[in-house]
Tab-separated table of C-alpha atoms in Angstrom:
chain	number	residue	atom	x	y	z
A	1	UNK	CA	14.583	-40.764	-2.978
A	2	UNK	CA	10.852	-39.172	-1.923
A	3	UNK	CA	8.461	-40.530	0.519
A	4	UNK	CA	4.981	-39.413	-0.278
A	5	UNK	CA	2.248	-40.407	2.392
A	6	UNK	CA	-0.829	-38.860	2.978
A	7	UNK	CA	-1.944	-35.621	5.231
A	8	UNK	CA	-0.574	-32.064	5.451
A	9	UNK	CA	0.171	-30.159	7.553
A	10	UNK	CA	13.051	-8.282	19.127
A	11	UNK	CA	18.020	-2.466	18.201
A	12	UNK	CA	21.229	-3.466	18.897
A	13	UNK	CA	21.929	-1.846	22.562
A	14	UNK	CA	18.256	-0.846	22.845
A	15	UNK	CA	18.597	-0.736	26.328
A	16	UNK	CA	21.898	1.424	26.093
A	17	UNK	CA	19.635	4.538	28.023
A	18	UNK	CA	18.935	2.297	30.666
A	19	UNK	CA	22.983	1.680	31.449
A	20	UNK	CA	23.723	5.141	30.118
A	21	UNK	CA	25.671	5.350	33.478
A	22	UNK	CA	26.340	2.231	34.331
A	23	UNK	CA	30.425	1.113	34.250
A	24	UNK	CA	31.709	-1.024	31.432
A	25	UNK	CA	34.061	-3.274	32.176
A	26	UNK	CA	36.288	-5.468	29.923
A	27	UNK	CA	36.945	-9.362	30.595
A	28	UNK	CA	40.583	-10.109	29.984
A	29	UNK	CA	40.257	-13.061	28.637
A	30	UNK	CA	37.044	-12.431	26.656
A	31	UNK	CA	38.071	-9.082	25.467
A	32	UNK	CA	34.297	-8.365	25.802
A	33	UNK	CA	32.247	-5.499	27.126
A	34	UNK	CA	30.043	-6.477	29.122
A	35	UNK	CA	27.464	-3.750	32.006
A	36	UNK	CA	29.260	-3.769	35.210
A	37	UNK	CA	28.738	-7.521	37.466
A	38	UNK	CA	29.955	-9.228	39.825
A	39	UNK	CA	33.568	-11.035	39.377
A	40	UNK	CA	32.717	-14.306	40.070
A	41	UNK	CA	29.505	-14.146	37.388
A	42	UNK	CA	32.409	-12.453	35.511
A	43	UNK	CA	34.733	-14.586	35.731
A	44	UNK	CA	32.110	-17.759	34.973
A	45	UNK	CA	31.111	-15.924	32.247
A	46	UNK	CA	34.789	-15.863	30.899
A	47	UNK	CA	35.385	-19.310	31.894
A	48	UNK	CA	32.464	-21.410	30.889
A	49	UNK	CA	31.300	-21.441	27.392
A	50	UNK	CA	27.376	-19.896	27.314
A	51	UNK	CA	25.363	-21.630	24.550
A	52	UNK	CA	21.509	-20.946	23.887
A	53	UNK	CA	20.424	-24.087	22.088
A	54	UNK	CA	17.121	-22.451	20.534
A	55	UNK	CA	17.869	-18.609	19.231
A	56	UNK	CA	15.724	-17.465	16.266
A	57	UNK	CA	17.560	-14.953	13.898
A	58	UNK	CA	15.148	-12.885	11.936
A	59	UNK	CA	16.832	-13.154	7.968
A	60	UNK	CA	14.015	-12.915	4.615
A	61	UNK	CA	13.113	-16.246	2.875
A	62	UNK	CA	11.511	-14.475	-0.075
A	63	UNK	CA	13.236	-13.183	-2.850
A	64	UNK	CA	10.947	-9.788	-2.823
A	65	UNK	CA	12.440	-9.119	1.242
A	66	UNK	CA	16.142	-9.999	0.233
A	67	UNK	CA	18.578	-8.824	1.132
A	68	UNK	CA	17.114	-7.563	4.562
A	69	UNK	CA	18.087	-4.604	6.769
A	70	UNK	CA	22.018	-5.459	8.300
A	71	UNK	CA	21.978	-7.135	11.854
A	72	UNK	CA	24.477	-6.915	14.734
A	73	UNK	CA	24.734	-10.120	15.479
A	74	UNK	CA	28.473	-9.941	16.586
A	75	UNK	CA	27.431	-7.256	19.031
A	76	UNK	CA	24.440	-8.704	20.637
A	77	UNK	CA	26.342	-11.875	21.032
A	78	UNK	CA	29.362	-10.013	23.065
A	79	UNK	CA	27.050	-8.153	24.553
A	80	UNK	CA	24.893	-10.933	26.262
A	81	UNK	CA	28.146	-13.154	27.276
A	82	UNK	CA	27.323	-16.089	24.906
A	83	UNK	CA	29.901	-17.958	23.278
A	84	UNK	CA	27.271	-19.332	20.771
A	85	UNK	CA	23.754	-20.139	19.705
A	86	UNK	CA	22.355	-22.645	17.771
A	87	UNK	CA	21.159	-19.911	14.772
A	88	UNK	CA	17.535	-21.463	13.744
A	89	UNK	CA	14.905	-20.306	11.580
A	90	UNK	CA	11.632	-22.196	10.257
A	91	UNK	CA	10.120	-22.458	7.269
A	92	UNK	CA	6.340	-23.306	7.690
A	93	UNK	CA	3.484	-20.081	7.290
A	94	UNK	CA	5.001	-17.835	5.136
A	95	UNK	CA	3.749	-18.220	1.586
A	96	UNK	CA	5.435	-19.954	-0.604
A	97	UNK	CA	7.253	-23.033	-1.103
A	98	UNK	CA	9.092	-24.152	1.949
A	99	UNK	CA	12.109	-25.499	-0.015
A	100	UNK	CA	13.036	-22.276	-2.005
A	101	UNK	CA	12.297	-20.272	1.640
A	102	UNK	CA	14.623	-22.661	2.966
A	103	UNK	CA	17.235	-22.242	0.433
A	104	UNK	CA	17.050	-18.333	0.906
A	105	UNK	CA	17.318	-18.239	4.301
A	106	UNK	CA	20.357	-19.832	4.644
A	107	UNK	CA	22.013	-17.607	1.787
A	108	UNK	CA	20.269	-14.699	4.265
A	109	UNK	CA	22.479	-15.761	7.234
A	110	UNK	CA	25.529	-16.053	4.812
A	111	UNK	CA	25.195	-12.443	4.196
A	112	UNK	CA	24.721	-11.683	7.491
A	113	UNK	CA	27.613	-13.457	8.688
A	114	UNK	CA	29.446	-12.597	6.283
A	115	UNK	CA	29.018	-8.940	6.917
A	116	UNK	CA	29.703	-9.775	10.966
A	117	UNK	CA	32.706	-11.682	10.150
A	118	UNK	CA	31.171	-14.783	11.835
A	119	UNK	CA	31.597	-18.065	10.784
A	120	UNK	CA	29.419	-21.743	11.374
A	121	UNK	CA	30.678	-23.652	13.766
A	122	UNK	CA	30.446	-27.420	12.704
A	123	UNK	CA	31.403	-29.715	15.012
A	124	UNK	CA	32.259	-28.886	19.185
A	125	UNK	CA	36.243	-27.970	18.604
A	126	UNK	CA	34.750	-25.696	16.142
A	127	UNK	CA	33.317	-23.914	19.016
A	128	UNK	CA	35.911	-24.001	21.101
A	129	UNK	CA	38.141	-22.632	19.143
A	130	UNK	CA	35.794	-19.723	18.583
A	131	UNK	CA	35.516	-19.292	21.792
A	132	UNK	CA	39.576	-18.956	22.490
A	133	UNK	CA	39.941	-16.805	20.104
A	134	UNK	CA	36.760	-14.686	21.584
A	135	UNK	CA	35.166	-15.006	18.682
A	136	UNK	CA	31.099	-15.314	18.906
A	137	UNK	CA	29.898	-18.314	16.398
A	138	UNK	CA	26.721	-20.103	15.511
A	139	UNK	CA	25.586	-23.459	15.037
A	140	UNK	CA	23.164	-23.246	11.976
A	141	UNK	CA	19.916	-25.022	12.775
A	142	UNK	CA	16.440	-25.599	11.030
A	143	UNK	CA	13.013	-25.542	13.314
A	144	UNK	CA	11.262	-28.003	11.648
A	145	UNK	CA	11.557	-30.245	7.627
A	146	UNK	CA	9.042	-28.353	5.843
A	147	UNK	CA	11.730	-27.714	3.072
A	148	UNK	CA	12.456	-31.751	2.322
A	149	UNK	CA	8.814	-32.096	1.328
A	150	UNK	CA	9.277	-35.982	1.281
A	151	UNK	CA	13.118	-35.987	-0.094
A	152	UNK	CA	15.724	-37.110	1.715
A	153	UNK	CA	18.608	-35.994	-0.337
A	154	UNK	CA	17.613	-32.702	0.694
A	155	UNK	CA	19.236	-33.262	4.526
A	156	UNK	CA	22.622	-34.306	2.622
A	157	UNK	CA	22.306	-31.105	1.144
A	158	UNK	CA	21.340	-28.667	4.031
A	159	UNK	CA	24.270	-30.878	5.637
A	160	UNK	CA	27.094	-29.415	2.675
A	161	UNK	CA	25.162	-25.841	3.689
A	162	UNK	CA	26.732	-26.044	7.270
A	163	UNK	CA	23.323	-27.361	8.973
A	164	UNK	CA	24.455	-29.425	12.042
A	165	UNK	CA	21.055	-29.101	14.113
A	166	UNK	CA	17.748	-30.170	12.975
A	167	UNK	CA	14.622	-29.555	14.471
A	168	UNK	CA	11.997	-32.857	13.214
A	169	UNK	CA	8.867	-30.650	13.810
A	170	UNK	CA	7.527	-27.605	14.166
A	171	UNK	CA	3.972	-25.915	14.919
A	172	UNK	CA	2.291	-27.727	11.547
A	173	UNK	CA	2.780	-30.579	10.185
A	174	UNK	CA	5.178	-30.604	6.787
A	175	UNK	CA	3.502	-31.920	3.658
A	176	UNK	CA	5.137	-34.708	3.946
A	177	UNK	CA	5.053	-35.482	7.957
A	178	UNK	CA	7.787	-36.618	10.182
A	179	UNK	CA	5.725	-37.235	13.228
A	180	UNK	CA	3.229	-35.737	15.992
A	181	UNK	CA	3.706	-32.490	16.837
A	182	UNK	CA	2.682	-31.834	20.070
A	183	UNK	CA	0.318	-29.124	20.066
A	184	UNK	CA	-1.409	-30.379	17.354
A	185	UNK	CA	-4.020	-33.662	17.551
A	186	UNK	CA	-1.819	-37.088	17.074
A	187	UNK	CA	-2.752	-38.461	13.567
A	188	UNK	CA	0.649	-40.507	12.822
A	189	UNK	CA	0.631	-42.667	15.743
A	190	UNK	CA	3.905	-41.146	16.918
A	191	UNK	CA	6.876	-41.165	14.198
A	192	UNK	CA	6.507	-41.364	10.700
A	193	UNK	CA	8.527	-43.609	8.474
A	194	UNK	CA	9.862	-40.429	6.880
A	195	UNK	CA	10.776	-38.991	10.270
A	196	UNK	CA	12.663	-42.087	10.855
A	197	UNK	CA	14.842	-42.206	7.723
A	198	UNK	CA	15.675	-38.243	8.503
A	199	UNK	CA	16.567	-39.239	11.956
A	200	UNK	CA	19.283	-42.695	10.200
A	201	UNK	CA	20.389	-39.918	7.759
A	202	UNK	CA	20.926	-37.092	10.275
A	203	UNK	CA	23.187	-39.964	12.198
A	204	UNK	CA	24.803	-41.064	9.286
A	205	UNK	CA	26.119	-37.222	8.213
A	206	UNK	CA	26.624	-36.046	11.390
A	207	UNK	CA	23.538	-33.648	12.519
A	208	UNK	CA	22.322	-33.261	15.763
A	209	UNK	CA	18.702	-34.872	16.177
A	210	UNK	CA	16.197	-31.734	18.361
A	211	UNK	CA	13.106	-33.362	19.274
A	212	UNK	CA	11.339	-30.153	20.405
A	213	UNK	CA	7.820	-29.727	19.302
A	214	UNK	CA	7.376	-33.678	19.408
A	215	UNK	CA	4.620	-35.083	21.892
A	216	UNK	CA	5.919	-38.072	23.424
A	217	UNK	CA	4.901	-41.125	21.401
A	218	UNK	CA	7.343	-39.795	18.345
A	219	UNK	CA	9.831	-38.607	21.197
A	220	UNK	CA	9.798	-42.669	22.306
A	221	UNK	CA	10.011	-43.696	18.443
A	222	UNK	CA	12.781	-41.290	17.494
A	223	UNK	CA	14.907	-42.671	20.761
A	224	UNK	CA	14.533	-46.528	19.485
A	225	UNK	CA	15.880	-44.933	16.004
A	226	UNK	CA	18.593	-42.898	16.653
A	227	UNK	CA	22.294	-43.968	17.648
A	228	UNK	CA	23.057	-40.660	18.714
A	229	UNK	CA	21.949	-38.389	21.629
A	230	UNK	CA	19.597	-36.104	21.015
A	231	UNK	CA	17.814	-32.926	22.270
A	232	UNK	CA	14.722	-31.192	23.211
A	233	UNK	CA	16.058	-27.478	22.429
A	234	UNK	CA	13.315	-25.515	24.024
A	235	UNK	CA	10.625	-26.089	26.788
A	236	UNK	CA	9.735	-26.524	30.299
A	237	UNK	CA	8.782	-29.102	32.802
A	238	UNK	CA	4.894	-28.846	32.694
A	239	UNK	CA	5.041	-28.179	36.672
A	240	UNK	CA	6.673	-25.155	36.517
A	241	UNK	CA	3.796	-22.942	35.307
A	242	UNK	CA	4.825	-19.072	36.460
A	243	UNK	CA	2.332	-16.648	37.815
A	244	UNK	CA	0.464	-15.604	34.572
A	245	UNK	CA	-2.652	-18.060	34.561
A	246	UNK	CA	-3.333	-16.724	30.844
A	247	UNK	CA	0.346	-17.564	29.574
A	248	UNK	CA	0.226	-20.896	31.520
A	249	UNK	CA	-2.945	-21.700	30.227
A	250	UNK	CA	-1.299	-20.923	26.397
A	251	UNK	CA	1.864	-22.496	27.026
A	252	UNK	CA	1.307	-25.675	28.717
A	253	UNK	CA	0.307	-27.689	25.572
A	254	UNK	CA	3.934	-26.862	24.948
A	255	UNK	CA	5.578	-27.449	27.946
A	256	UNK	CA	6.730	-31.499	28.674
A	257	UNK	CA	6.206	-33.957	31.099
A	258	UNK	CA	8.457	-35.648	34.035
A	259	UNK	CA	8.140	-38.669	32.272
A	260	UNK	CA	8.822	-37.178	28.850
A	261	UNK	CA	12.192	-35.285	30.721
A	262	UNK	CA	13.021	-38.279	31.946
A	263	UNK	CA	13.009	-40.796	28.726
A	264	UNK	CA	15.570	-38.118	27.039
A	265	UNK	CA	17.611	-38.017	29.875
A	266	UNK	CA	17.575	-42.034	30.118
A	267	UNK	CA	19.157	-42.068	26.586
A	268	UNK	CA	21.937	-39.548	27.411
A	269	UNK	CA	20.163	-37.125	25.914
A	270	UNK	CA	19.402	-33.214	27.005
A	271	UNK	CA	16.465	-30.678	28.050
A	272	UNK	CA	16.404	-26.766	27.090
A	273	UNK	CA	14.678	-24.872	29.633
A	274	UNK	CA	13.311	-21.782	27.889
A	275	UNK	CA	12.962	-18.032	29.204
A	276	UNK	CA	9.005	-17.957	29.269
A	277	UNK	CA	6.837	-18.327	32.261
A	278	UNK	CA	9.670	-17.047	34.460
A	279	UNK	CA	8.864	-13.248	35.130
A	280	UNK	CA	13.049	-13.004	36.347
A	281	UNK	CA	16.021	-14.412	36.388
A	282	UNK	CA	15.544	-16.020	39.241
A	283	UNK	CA	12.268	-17.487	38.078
A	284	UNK	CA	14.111	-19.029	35.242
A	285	UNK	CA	16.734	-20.668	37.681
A	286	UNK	CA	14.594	-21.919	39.428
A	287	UNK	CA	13.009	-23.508	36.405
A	288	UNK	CA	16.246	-25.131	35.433
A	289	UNK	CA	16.496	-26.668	39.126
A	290	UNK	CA	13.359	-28.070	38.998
A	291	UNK	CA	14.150	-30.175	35.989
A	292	UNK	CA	17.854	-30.840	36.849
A	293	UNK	CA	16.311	-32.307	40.300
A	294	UNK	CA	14.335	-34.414	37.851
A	295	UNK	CA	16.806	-35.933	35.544
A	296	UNK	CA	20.361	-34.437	36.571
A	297	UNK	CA	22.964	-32.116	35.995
A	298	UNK	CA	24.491	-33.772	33.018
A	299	UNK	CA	20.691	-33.226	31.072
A	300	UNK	CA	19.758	-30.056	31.228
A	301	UNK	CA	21.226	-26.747	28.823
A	302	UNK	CA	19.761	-23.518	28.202
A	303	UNK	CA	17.124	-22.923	24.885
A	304	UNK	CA	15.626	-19.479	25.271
A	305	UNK	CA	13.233	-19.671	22.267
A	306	UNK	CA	14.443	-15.903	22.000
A	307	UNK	CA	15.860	-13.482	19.308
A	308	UNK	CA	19.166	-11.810	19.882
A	309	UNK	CA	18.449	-9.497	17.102
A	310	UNK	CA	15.964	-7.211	15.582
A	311	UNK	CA	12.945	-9.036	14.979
A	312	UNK	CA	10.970	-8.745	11.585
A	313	UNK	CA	7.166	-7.472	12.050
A	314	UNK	CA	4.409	-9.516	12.930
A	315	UNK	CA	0.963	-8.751	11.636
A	316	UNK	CA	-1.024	-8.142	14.492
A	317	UNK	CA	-3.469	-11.312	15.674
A	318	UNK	CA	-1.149	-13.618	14.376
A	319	UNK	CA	0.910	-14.133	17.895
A	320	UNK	CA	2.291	-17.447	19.033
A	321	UNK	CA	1.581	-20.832	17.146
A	322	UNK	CA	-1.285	-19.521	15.268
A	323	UNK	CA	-1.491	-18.979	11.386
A	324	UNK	CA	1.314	-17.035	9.951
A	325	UNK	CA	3.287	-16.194	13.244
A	326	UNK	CA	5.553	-19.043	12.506
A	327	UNK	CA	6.811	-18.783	16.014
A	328	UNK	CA	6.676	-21.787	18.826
A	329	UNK	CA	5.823	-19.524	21.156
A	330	UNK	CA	6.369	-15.946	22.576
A	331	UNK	CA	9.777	-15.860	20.883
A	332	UNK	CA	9.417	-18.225	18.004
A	333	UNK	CA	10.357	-17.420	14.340
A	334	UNK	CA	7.161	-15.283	13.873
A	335	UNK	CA	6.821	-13.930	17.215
A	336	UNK	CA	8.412	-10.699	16.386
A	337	UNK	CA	8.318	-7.097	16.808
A	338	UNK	CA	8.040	-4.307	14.942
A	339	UNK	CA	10.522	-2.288	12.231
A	340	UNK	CA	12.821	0.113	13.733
A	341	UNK	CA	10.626	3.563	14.392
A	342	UNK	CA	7.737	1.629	15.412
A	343	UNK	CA	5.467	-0.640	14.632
A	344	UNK	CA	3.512	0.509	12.120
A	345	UNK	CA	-0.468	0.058	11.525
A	346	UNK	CA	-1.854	-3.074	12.211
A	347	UNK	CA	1.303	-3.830	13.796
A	348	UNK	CA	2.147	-5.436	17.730
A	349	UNK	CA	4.769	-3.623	20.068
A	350	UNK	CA	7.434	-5.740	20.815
A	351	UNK	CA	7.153	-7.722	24.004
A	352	UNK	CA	8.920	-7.893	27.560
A	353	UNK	CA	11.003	-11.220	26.841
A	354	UNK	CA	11.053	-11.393	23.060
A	355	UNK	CA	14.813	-10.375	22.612
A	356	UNK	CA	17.336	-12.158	24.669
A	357	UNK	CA	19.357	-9.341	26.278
A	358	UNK	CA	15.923	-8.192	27.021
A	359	UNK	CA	13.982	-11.002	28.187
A	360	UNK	CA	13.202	-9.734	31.509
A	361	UNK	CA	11.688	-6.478	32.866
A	362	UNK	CA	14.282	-3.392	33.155
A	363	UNK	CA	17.519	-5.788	32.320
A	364	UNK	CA	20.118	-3.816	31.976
A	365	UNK	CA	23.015	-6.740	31.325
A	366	UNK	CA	23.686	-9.184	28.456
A	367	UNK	CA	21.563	-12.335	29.349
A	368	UNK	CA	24.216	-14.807	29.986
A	369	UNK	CA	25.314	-12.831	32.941
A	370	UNK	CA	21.839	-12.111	34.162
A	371	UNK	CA	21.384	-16.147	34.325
A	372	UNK	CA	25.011	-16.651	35.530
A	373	UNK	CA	24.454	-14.299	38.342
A	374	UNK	CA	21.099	-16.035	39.215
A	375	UNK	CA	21.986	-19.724	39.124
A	376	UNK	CA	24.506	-18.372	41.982
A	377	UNK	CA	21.766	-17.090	44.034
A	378	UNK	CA	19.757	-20.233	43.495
A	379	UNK	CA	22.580	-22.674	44.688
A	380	UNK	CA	24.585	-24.042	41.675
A	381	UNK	CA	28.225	-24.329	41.679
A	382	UNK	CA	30.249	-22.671	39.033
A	383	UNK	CA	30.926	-26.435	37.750
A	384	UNK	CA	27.283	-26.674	37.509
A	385	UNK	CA	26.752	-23.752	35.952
A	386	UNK	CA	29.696	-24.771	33.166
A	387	UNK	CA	27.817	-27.772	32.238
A	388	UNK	CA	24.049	-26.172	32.176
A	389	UNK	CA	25.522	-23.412	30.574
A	390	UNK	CA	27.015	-25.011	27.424
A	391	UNK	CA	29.293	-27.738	28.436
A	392	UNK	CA	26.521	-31.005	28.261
A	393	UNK	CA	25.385	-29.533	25.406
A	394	UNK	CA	29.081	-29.306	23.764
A	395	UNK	CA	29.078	-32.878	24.784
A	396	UNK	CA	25.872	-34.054	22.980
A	397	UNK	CA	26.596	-31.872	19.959
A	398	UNK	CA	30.014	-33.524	19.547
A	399	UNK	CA	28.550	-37.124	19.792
A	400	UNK	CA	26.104	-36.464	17.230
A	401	UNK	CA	28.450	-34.925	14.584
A	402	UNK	CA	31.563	-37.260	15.218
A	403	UNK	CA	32.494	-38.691	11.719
């Protein structure tokens, strides 16, 4: 079946000289090494199962790129204290058509799975399972349906690949369009009719609905749609603006409102709060209080918008949301750093907050213990901190890929 309808549209342990000296410990129960904390964010850690919602792996979606330096996925993942990530890549910019990029970058993260000894995770017992056995897993994901290009068939499909998370939109619009992307001037009046027979499909198979990237009219359409929860993977509350007036004034398009929070929440749905605009830890908990004032506990998870691994290089002047980068921001799909020696000519440096046991200035400790350790200092309970940290999301992801 095709719709047509008009319009287009950061080495692994690269901080390891900064904890040269610093004492390793290993978590009974996790088995993991992890820099030297304190018990109690320890023993959270341990207890509570840390999922990032929004984590772009680098992999090649052209055949000339395949098969791709090897990644160390495993290792970053024990390393920062996550149980899992939703695994995402997207498909518009690069050259090409968006279907056969899609296609390759999926058998991309086979390989590198494969080579990690890693496996999907495809429903929530999935993950905990995984997690018992201290196993790291993923949740494959898509930013954006460039690659159905107005064929619906194509979301059964990516379903029988192991895709259980599917971003609508992303920074263009796909050549067929599934709704208003929020950075972008409204031309659909909201969601399309295409968007809304992905959304019926996705809750017919069993694939969790992310409405990031959608401005609010299509968020409001979607929600009448679906008879699942859904989620907004990745953003910020649009009062909660950081210190950098530059990065504020780049992000905010991308940030969403109180009201916007507040419509998810009302239809048991959750909010990602993402790393950027908070210059520390503590800056990002305080980030995710601010919106779980707003709309509760039980509505809010965590969606860095970061890379665990080695980002691929970015061509320089092609940085967040603009031709080519990809990305959806400073650590979207395109916002990347350079090959391993150095970026070469024409080439960016990688930035402070790209990679997510990086994403703050001189951290020296895998990220879900940085935030663990914070949310502590801000107030929040370890029960609180379970649910934020991947339990509402283990919820929400297990009502929207119940058979």
């Amino acid at each position: 079946m095709e719709f047509q309808t008009s319009g287009s549209r950061r080495q692994f342990l690269s901080t390891a000289a900064k904890t040269a000296g610093a004492t390793i410990m290993l978590h009974p129960r996790l088995g993991w090494a992890a820099d030297a904390t304190e018990p109690q964010v320890a023993d959270i850690v341990a207890k509570t199962l840390g999922i990032d919602t929004h984590n772009h792996i680098d992999v090649p979606l052209i055949a000339e790129e395949m098969p791709g330096p090897d990644i160390d996925l495993n290792g970053e993942m024990k390393r920062s204290g996550l149980a899992a990530i939703c695994m995402t890549f997207a498909t518009d910019y690069q050259p090409g058509d968006a279907y056969d990029r899609f296609l390759k970058g999926l058998a991309s993260m086979d390989r590198q799975l494969e080579r990690n000894s890693m496996k999907r995770s495809l429903s929530a017992d999935d993950v905990r399972t995984a997690h018992k056995n201290s196993q790291p897993t993923v949740i494959q994901a898509i930013e954006g349906g460039h690659f159905l290009q107005g064929h619906i068939e194509r979301v059964e499909e990516a379903y029988g690949r192991g895709l259980r998370h599917f971003g609508l939109l992303h920074d263009s619009d796909a050549s067929v369009p599934l709704g208003d992307v929020y950075t972008n001037p409204p031309r659909y009046g909201g969601l399309t009719s295409f968007g809304a027979a992905v959304i019926k499909e996705c809750n017919r198979l069993g694939i969790l609905i992310d409405l990031a990237h959608a401005n609010i009219q299509t968020t409001e359409a979607a929600l009448k749609i679906t008879t699942r929860p859904v989620i907004v993977s990745h953003t910020g509350l649009d009062t909660q603006l950081g210190s950098d007036p530059r990065m504020a004034q780049m992000m905010r398009p991308r940030l969403i409102s109180k009201e916007q929070a507040r419509i998810v929440a009302n239809a048991g749905g959750l909010v990602g709060v993402w790393t950027h605009l908070a210059d520390t830890p503590l800056d990002y908990a305080k980030n995710v209080r601010a919106l779980v004032d707003l709309i509760g506990v039980d509505h809010v998870c965590i969606g860095t918008d970061t890379k665990l691994t080695q980002p691929s290089p970015r061509p320089m002047g092609r940085g967040p949301g603009g031709p080519g980068s990809g990305g959806s921001g400073p650590g979207g799909s395109g916002s990347v750093g350079p090959p391993p020696g150095g970026p070469g000519p024409g080439q960016q440096r990688p930035r402070v907050g790209e990679r997510t046991n990086e994403a703050w200035q001189d951290q020296s400790t895998g990220f879900y213990y940085v935030v663990v350790d914070a949310m502590l200092k801000t107030g929040f309970t370890a029960d609180e901190i379970g649910k934020i940290g991947g339990g509402n999301f283990l919820r929400v992801f297990g009502e929207a890929v119940k058979k």
